[in-house]
XYZ file of C-alpha atoms in Angstrom:
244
model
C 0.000 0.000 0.000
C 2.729 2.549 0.598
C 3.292 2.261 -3.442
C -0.294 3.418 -3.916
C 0.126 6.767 -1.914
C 3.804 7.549 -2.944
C 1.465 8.148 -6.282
C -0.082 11.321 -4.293
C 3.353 12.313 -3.347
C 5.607 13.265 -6.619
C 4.352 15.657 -8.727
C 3.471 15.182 -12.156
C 6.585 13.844 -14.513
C 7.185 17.750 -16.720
C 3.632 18.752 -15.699
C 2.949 21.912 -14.422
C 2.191 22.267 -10.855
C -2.229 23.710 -10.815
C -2.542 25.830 -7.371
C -5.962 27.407 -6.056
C -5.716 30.969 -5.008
C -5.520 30.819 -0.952
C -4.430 34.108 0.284
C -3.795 37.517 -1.559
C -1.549 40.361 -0.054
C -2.104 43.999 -1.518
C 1.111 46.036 -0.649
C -0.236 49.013 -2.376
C -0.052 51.270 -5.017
C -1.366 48.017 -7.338
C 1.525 46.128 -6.187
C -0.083 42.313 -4.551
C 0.571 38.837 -4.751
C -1.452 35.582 -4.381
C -0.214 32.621 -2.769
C -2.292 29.402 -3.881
C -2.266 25.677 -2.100
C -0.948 23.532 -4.922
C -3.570 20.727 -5.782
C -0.495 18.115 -5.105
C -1.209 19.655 -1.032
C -4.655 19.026 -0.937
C -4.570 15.539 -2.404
C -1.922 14.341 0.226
C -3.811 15.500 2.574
C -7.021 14.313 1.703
C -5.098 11.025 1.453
C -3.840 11.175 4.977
C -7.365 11.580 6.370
C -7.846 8.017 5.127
C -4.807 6.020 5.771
C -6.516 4.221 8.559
C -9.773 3.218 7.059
C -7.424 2.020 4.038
C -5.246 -0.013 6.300
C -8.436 -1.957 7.606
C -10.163 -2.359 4.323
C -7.005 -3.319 2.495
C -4.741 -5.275 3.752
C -4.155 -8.233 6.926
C -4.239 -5.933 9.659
C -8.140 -6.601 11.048
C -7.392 -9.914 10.684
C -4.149 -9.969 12.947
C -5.293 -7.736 14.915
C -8.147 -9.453 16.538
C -6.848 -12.749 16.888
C -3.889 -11.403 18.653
C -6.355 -9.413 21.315
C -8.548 -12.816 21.414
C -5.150 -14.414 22.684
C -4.468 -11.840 25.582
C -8.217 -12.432 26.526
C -7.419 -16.076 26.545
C -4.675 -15.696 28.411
C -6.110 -13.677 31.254
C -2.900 -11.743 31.244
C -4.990 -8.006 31.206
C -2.611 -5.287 29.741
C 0.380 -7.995 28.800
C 1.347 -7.567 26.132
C 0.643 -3.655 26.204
C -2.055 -1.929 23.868
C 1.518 -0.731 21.845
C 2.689 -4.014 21.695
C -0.353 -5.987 20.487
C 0.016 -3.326 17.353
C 3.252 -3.311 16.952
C 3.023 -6.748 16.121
C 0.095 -6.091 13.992
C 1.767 -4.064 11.382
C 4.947 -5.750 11.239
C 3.474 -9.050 10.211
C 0.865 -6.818 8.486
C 4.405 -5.608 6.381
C 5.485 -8.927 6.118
C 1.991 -10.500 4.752
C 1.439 -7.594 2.228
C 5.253 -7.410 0.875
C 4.032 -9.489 -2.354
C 1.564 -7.239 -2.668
C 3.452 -3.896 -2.017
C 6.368 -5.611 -4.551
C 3.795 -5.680 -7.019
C 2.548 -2.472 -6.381
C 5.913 -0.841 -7.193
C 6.703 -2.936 -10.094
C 3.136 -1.744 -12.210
C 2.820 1.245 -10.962
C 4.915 3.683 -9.017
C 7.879 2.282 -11.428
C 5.994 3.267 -14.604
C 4.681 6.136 -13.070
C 8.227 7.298 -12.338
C 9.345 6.940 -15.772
C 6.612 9.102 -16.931
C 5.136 6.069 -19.102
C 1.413 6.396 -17.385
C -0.696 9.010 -15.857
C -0.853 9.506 -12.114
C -4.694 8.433 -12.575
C -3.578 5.556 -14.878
C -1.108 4.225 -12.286
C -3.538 4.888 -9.317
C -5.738 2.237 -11.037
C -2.664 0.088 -11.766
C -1.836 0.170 -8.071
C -5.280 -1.389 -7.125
C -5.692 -4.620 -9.125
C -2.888 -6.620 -6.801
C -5.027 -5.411 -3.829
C -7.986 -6.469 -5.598
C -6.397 -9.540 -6.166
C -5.275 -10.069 -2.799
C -8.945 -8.869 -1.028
C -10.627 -11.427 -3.769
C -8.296 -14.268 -2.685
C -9.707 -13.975 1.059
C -13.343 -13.030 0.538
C -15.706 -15.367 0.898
C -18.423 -15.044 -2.237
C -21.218 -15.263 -0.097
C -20.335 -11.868 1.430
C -19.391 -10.631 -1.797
C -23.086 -12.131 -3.396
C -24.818 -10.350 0.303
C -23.242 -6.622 -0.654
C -24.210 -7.093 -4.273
C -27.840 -7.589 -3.618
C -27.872 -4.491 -1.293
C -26.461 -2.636 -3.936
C -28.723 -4.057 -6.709
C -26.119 -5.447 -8.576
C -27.819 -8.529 -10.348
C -24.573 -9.802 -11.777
C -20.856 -9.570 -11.998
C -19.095 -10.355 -15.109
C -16.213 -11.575 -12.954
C -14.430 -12.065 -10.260
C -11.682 -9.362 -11.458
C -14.726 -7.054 -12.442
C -15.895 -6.504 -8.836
C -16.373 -3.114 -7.973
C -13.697 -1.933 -5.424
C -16.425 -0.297 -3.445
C -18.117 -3.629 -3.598
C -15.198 -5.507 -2.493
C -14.089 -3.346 0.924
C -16.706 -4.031 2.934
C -17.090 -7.735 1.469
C -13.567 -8.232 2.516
C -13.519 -7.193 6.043
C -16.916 -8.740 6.633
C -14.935 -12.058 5.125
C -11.728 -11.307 7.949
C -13.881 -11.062 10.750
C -15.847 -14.015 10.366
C -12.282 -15.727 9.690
C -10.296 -14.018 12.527
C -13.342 -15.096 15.213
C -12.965 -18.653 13.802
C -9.100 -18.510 14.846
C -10.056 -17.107 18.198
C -12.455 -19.606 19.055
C -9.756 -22.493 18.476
C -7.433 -20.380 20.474
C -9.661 -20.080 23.774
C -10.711 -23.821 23.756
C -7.553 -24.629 25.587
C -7.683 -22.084 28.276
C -10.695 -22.747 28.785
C -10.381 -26.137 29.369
C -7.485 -24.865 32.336
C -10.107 -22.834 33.503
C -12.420 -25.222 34.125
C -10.240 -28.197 35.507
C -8.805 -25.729 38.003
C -12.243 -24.161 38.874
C -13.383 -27.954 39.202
C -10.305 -28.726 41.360
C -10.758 -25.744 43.708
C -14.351 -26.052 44.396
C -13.575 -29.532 44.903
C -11.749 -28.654 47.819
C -13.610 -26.193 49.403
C -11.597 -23.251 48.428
C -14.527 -21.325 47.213
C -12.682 -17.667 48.457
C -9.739 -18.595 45.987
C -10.073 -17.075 42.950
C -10.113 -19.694 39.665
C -7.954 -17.068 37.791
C -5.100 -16.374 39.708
C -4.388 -19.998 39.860
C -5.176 -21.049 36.517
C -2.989 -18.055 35.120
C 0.403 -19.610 35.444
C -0.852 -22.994 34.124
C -1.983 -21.379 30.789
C 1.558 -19.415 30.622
C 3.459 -22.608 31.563
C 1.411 -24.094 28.450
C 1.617 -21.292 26.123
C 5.451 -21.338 26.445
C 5.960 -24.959 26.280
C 4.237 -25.319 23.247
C 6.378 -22.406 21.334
C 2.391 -20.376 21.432
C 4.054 -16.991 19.954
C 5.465 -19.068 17.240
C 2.444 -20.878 16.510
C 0.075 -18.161 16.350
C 2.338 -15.918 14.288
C 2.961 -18.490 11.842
C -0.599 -19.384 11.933
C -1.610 -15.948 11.149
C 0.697 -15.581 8.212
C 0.275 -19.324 6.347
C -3.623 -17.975 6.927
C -3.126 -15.857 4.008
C -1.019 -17.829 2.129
C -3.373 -20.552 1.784
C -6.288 -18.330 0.790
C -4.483 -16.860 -1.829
């Protein structure tokens, strides 16, 4: 994705810079000038506005996101790993999922673009089709079939053909469904701690004793021997290479 907004950032390739008239001084005697916001400003910034929505819509993040909060739930471990941490992680296996992507990005459109061989509007359009491609290769077409009816589209020549505004919200509905399913496999273990421990201390009459406290370290003990941070990283990534 960062191919598709350096687009927004260069200028034009020998094209001349279009400004609207912002503020005009009069020093008098007829003398004056007019400072203008250059359209290149405005776009950028327009851009900026919707970074986050784009990062959501786009790419892996929801997905990662989620399951890796579902895990601290699991875990009963409150604020560990911190709010920063949990998306820290995030975006760097975001990076890591979406490099194809971004490598395609760059090679069909900011490159061309660069060389002055396409439009900024022709390469903008370049720069979507391998994020089509990658939202298409995780959407399920029964959320894709659910958005078209609500928009009254009765059919779609394609798969390639589907409307990007289509597509968006078919997508994430498509990653939440899928990062929930992950979730749910997650908790069944820690669960299961939960209840053998709650079992164990009712059993003997230590009703005052909170279930938690004790079955925390259990679930740590198993969530290190079993390499968990390893396992649910990797899981996360192979997710998406399998649905593509």
């Amino acid at each position: 994705m960062s191919g598709l907004f350096l687009l927004l950032l260069i200028p034009e390739v020998q094209a001349q810079s279009v400004g609207i008239p912002a503020i005009s001084i009069d020093g008098g005697n007829g003398d004056g000038q007019t400072y203008s916001v250059k359209l290149e400003i405005l776009a950028l910034m327009t851009v900026l506005t919707v970074l986050p929505a784009l990062l959501l819509m786009m790419t892996s993040f929801t997905r990662i996101i989620i399951v890796l909060s579902i895990l601290r739930q699991a875990l009963g471990t409150a604020q560990t790993p911190s709010n920063q941490i949990i998306l820290g992680l995030a975006l760097f296996l975001t990076l890591f999922v979406m490099s194809p992507v971004f490598d395609q990005v760059n090679l069909v459109a900011v490159q061309p673009y660069l060389s002055g061989s396409v439009t900024a509007m022709d390469a903008l359009g370049l720069a979507t089709e391998p994020f089509k491609t990658f939202m298409l290769a995780q959407t399920r077409e029964t959320d894709i079939r659910m958005f078209a009816d609500i928009a009254g589209i009765t059919e779609i020549e394609s798969p390639e053909k589907t409307p990007l505004t289509l597509l968006m919200p078919a997508f994430v509905t498509s990653e939440l469904k899928t990062a929930f399913q992950i979730g749910f496999l997650i908790f069944i273990p820690f669960v299961i701690i939960d209840l053998v421990v709650a079992s164990v201390l009712m059993s003997m009459g230590m009703m005052m004793l909170s279930p938690m406290i004790v079955s925390l370290p259990f679930k740590l003990m198993l969530f290190v021997l079993v390499d968990g941070w390893a396992l649910i990283m990797g899981t996360l990534a192979s997710s998406f290479l399998v649905g593509a």
